[in-house]
PDB file of C-alpha atoms in Angstrom:
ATOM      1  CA  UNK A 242     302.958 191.993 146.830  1.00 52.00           C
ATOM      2  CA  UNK A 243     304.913 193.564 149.629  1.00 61.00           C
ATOM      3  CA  UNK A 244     302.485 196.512 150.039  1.00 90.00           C
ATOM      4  CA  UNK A 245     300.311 197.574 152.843  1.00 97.00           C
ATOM      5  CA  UNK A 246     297.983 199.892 152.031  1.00 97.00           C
ATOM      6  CA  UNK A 247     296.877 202.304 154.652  1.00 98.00           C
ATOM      7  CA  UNK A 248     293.584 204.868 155.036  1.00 97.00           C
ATOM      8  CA  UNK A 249     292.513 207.561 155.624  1.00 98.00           C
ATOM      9  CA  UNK A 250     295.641 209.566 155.182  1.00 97.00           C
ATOM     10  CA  UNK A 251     294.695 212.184 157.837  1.00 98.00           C
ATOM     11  CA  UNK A 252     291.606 211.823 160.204  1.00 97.00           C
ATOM     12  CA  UNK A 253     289.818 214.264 162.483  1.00 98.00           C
ATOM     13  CA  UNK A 254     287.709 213.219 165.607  1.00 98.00           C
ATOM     14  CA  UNK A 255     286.056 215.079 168.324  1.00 98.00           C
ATOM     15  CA  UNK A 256     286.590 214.005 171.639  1.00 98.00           C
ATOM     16  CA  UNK A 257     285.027 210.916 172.774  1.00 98.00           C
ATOM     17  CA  UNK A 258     284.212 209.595 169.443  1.00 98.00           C
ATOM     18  CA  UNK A 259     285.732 206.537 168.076  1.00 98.00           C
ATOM     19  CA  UNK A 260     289.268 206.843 165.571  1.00 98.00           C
ATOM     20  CA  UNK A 261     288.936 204.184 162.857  1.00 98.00           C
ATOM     21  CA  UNK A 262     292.085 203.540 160.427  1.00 98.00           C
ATOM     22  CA  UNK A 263     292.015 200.564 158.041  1.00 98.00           C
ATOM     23  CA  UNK A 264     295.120 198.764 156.612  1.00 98.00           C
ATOM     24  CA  UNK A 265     294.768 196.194 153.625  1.00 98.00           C
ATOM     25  CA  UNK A 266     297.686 193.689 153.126  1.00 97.00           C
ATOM     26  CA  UNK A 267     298.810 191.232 150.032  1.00 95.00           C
ATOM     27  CA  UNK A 268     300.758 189.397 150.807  1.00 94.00           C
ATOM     28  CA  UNK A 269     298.689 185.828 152.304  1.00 93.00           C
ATOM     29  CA  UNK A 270     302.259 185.172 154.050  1.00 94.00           C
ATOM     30  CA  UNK A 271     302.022 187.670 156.648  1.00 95.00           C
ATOM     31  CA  UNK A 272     301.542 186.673 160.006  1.00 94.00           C
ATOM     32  CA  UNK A 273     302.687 189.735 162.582  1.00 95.00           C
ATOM     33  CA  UNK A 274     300.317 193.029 161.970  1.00 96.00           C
ATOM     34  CA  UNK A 275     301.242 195.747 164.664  1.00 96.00           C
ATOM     35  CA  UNK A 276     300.479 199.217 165.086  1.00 98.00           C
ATOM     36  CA  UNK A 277     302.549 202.146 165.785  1.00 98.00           C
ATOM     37  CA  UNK A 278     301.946 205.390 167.119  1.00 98.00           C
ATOM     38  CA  UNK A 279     304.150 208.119 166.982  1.00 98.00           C
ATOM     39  CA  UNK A 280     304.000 211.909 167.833  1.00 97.00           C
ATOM     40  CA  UNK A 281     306.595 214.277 166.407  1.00 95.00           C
ATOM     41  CA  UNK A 282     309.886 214.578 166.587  1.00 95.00           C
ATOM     42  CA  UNK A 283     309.667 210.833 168.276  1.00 96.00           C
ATOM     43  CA  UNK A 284     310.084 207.263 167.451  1.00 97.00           C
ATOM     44  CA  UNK A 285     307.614 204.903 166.732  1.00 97.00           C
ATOM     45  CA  UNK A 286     305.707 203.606 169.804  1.00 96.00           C
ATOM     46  CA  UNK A 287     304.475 199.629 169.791  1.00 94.00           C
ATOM     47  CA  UNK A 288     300.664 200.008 170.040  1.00 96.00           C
ATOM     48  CA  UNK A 289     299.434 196.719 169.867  1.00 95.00           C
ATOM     49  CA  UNK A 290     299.514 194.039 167.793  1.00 95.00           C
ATOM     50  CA  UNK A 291     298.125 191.164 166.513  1.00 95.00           C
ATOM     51  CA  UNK A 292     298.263 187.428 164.747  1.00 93.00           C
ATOM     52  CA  UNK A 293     295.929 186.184 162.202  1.00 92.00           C
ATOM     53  CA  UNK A 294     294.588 182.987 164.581  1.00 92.00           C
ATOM     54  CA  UNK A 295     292.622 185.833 166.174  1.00 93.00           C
ATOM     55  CA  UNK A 296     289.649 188.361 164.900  1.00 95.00           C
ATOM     56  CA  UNK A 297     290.093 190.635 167.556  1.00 97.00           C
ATOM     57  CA  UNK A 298     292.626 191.707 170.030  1.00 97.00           C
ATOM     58  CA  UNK A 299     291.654 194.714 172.633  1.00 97.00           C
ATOM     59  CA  UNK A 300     293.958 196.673 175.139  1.00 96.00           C
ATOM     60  CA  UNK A 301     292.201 199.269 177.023  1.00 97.00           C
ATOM     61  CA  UNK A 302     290.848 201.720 174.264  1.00 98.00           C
ATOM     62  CA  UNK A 303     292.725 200.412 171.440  1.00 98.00           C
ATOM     63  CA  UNK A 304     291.595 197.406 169.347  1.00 98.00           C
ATOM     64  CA  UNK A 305     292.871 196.059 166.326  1.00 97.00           C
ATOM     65  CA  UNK A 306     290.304 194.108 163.773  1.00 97.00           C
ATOM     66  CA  UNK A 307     290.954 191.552 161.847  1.00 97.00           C
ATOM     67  CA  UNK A 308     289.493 189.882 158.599  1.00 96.00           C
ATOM     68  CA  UNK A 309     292.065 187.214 157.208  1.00 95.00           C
ATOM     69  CA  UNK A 310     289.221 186.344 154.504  1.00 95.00           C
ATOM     70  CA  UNK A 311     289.342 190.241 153.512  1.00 96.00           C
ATOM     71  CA  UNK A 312     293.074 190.445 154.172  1.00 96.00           C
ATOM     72  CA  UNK A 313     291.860 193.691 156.244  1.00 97.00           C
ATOM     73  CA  UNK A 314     292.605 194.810 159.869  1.00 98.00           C
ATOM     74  CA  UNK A 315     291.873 198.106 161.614  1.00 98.00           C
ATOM     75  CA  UNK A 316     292.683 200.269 164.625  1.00 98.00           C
ATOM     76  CA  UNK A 317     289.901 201.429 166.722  1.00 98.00           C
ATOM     77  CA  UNK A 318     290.140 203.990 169.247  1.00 98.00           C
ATOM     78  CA  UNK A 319     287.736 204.247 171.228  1.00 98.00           C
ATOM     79  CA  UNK A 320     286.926 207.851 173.348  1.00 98.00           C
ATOM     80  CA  UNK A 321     289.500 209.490 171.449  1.00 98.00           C
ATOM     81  CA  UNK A 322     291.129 212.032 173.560  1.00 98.00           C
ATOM     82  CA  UNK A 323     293.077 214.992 172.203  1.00 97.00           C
ATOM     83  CA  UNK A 324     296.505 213.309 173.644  1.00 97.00           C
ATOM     84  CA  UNK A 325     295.571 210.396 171.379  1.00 98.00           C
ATOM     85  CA  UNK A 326     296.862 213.028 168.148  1.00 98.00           C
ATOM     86  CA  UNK A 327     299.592 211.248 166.282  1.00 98.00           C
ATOM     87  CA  UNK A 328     300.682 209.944 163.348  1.00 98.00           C
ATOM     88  CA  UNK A 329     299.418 206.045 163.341  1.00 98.00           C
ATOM     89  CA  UNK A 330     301.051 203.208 161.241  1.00 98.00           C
ATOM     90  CA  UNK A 331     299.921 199.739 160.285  1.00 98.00           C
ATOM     91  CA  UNK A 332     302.624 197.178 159.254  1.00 97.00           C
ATOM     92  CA  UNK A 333     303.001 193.890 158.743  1.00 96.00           C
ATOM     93  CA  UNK A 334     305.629 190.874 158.704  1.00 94.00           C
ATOM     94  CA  UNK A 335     305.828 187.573 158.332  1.00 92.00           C
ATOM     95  CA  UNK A 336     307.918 185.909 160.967  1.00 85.00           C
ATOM     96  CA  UNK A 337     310.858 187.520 161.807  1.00 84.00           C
ATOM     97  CA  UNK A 338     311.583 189.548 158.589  1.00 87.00           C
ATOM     98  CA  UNK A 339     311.023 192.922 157.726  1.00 91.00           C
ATOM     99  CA  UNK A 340     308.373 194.798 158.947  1.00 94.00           C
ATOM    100  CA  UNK A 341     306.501 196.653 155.637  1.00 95.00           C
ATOM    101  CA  UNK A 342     304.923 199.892 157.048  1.00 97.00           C
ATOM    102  CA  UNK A 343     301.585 201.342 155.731  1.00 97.00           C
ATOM    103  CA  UNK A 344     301.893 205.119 154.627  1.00 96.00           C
ATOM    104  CA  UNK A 345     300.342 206.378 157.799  1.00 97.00           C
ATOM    105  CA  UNK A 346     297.387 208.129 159.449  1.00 98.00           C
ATOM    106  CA  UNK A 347     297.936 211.779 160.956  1.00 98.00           C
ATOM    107  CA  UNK A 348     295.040 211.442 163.628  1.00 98.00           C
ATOM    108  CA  UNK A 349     293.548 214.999 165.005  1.00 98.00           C
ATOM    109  CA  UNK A 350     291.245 214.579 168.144  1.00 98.00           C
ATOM    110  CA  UNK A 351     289.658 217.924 168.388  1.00 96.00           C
ATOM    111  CA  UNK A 352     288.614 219.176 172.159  1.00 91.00           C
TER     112      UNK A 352
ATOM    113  CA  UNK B 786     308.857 197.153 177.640  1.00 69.00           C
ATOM    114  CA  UNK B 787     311.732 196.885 176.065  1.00 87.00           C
ATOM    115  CA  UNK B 788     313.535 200.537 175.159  1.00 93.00           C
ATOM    116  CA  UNK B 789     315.548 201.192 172.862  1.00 96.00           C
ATOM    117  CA  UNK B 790     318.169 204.594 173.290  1.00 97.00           C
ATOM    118  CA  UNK B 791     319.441 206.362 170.128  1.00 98.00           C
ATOM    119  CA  UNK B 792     322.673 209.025 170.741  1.00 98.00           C
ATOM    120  CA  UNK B 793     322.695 211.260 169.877  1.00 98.00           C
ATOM    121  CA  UNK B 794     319.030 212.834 169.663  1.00 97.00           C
ATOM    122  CA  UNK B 795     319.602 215.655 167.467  1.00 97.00           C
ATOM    123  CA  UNK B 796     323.094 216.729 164.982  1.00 97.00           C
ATOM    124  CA  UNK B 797     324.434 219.362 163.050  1.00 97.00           C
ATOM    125  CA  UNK B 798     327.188 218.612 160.571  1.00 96.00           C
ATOM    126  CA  UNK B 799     329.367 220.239 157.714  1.00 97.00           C
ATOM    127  CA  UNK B 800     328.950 218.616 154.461  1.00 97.00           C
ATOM    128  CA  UNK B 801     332.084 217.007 154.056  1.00 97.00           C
ATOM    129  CA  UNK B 802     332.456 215.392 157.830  1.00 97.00           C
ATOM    130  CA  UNK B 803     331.139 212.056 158.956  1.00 97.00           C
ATOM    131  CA  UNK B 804     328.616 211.069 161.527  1.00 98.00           C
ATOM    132  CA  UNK B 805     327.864 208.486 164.001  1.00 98.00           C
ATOM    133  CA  UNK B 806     324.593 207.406 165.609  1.00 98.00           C
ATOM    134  CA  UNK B 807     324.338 205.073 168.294  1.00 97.00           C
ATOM    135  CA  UNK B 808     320.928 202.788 168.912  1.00 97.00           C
ATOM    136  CA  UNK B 809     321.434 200.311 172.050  1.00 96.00           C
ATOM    137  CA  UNK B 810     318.890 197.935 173.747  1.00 94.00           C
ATOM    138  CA  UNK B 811     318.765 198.639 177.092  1.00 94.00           C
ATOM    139  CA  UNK B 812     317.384 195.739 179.303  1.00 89.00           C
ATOM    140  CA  UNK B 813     317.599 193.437 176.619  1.00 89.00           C
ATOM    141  CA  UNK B 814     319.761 191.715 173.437  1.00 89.00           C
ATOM    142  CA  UNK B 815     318.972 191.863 170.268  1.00 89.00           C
ATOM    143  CA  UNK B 816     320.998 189.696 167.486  1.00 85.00           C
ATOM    144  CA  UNK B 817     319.289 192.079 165.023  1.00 90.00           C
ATOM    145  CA  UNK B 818     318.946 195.432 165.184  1.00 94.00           C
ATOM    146  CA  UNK B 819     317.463 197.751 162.141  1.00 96.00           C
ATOM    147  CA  UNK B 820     317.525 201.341 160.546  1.00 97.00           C
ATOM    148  CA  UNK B 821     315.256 203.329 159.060  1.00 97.00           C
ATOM    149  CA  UNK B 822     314.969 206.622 157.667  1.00 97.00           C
ATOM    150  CA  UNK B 823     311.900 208.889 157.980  1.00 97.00           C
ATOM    151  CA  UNK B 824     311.406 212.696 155.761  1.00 94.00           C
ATOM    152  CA  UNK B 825     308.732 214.734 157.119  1.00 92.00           C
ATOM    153  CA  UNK B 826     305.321 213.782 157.234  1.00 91.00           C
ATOM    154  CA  UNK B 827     306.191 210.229 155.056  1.00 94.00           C
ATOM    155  CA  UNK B 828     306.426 206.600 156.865  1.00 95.00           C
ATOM    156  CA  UNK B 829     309.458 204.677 157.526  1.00 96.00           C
ATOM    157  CA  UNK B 830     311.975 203.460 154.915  1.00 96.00           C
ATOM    158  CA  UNK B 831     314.370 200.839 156.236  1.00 96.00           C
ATOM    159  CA  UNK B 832     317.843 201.732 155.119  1.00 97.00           C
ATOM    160  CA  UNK B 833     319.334 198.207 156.530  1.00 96.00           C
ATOM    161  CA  UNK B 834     318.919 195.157 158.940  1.00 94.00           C
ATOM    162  CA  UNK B 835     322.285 195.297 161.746  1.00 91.00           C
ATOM    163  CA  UNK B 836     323.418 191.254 162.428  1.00 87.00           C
ATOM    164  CA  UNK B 837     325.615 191.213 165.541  1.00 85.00           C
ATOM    165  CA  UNK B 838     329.029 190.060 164.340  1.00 83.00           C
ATOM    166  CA  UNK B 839     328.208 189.863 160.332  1.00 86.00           C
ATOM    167  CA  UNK B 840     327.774 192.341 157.471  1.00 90.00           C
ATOM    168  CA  UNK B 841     324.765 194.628 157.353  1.00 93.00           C
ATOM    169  CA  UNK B 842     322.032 193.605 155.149  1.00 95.00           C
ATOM    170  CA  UNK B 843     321.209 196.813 152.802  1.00 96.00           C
ATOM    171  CA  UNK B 844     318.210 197.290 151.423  1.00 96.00           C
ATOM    172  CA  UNK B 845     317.981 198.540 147.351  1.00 95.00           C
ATOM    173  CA  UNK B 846     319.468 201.709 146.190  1.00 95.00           C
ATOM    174  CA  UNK B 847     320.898 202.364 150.127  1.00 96.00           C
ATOM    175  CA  UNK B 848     324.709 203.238 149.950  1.00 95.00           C
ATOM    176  CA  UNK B 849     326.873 200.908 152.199  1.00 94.00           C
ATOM    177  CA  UNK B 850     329.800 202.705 151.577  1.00 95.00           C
ATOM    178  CA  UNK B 851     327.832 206.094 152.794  1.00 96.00           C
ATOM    179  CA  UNK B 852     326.080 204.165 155.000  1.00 97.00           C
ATOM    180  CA  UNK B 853     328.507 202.322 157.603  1.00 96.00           C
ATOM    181  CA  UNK B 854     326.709 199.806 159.699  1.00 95.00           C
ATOM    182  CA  UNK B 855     328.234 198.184 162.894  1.00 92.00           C
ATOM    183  CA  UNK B 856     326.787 195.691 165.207  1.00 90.00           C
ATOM    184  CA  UNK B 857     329.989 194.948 167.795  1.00 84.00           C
ATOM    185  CA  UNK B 858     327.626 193.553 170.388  1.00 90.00           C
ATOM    186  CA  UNK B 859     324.201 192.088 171.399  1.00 89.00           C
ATOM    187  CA  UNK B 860     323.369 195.844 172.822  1.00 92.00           C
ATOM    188  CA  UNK B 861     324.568 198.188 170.217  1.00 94.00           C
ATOM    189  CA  UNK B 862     324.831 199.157 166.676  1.00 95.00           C
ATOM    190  CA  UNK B 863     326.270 202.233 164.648  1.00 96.00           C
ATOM    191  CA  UNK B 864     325.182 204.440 161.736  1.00 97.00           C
ATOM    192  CA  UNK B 865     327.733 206.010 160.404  1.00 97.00           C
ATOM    193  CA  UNK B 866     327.017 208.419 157.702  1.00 98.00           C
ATOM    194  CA  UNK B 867     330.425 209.381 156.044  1.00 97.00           C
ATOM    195  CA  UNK B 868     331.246 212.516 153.613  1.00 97.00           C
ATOM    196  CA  UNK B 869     327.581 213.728 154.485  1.00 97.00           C
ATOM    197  CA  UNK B 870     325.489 216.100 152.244  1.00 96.00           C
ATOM    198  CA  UNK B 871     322.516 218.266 152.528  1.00 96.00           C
ATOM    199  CA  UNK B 872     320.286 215.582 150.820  1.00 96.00           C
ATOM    200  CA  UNK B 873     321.226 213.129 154.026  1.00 97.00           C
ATOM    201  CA  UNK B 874     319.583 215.630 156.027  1.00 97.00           C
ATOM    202  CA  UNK B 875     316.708 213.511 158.018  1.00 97.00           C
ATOM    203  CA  UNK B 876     315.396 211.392 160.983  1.00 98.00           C
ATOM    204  CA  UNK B 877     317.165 208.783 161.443  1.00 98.00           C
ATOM    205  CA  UNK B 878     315.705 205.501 163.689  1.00 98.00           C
ATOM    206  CA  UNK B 879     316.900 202.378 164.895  1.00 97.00           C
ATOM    207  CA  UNK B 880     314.476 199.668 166.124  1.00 96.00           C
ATOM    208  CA  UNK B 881     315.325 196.037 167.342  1.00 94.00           C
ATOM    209  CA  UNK B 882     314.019 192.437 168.313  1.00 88.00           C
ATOM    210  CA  UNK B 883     314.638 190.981 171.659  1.00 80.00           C
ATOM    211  CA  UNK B 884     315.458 187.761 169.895  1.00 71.00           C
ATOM    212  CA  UNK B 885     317.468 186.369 173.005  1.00 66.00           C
ATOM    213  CA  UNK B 886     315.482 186.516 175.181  1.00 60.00           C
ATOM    214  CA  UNK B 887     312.208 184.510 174.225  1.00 61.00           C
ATOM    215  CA  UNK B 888     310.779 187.655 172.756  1.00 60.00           C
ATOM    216  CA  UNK B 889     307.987 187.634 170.169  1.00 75.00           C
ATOM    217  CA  UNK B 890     307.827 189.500 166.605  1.00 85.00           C
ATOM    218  CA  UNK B 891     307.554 192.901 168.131  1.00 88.00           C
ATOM    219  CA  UNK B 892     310.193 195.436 166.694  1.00 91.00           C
ATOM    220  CA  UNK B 893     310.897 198.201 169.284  1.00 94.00           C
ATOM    221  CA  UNK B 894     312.247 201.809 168.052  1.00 96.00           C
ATOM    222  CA  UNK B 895     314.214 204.150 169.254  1.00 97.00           C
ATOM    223  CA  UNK B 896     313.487 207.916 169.822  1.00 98.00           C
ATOM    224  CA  UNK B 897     315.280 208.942 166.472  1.00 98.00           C
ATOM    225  CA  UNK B 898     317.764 211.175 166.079  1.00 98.00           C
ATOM    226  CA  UNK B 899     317.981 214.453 163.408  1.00 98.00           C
ATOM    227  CA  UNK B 900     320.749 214.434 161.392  1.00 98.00           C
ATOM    228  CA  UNK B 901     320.891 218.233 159.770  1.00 97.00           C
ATOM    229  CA  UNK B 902     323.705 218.602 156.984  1.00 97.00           C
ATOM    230  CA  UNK B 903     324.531 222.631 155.921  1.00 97.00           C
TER     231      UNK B 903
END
């Protein structure tokens, strides 16, 4: 019930088009659902996140969907540029415990 | 934002020896601090959640005894990996909460650091 379930695995876009990556969630509990980018050889970097009183949160190109109902919520990037290429990841908490991570998303924005 | 340093960023051991890590929280406190492990190309596995001035909390089938945790003060915590092996070979990262300071759910990391073991 802890699982987060993360796709695509791996995800190419051309520049300017729009990077979509889905998480699902099971657990009804969670309330914290943040996104993390992070390039290699580098630590995770706090994307944005979001709470489930909202359906949509948006900061500059990124914007994170949300379906409570579906128990669904997704990154969109939109005009994906080539320095946007980076491993993604979904997680999710509730309150201040342990964040469960989805298995990733190696985004490629090609030129 | 909050940032999070990790020292060193990058190791090389002799199986056998023992090896600290350092993860502070620089411009802010944090009563909980938390590591994780990461293998190429996989997500994050937490190893452990740091308590300032209490006993790490371990997750399942994470060694304590290989795995020393410290959390001396509201800044920094210690990983200690003692009598490493090849197999501990990985990325190593620390994240943590600015819980003292008003600060919400968000988890900040560190840069990592790559512990090689030959």
């Amino acid at each position: 019930q802890q699982q987060v379930k993360q796709s695509p695995q791996s995800l190419i876009v051309q520049k300017g088009g729009i990077s979509i990556i889905n998480c699902a969630y099971e657990n009804t509990a969670f309330d914290y659902f943040p996104w993390y980018q992070q390039f290699p050889g580098k630590g995770p970097a706090l994307l944005i996140a979001i709470r489930p009183d909202v359906s949509e949160k948006k900061e500059g190109r990124f914007t994170i969907s949300f379906n409570k109902s579906a128990k669904q919520f997704s990154l969109h990037i939109m005009d994906s540029q080539p320095g946007d290429s980076a491993t993604y990841f979904c997680a999710a908490s509730k309150g201040y415990s342990t964040l469960t991570f989805g298995k990733g998303t190696m985004l490629l924005v090609s030129p | 934002g909050a940032v999070v340093s990790q020292h060193p960023s990058w190791v090389i051991c002799k199986s056998g020896t023992s090896v600290k890590i350092e993860c502070r929280s620089l411009d802010f406190q944090a009563t909980t601090m938390f590591w994780y492990r990461q293998f190429p190309k996989q997500s994050l596995m937490l190893m452990a959640t740091s308590n300032e001035g209490s006993k790490a909390t371990y997750e399942q089938g994470v060694e304590k005894d290989k795995f020393l945790i410290n959390h001396a003060s509201l800044t920094l915590s210690t990983l200690t990996v003692t009598s490493a092996h090849p197999e501990d070979s990985s990325f190593y990262i620390c994240s943590a909460r600015d819980t003292m300071g008003g600060g919400g759910y968000e988890q900040y990391f560190g840069p990592g650091t790559r512990l090689t073991v030959t």
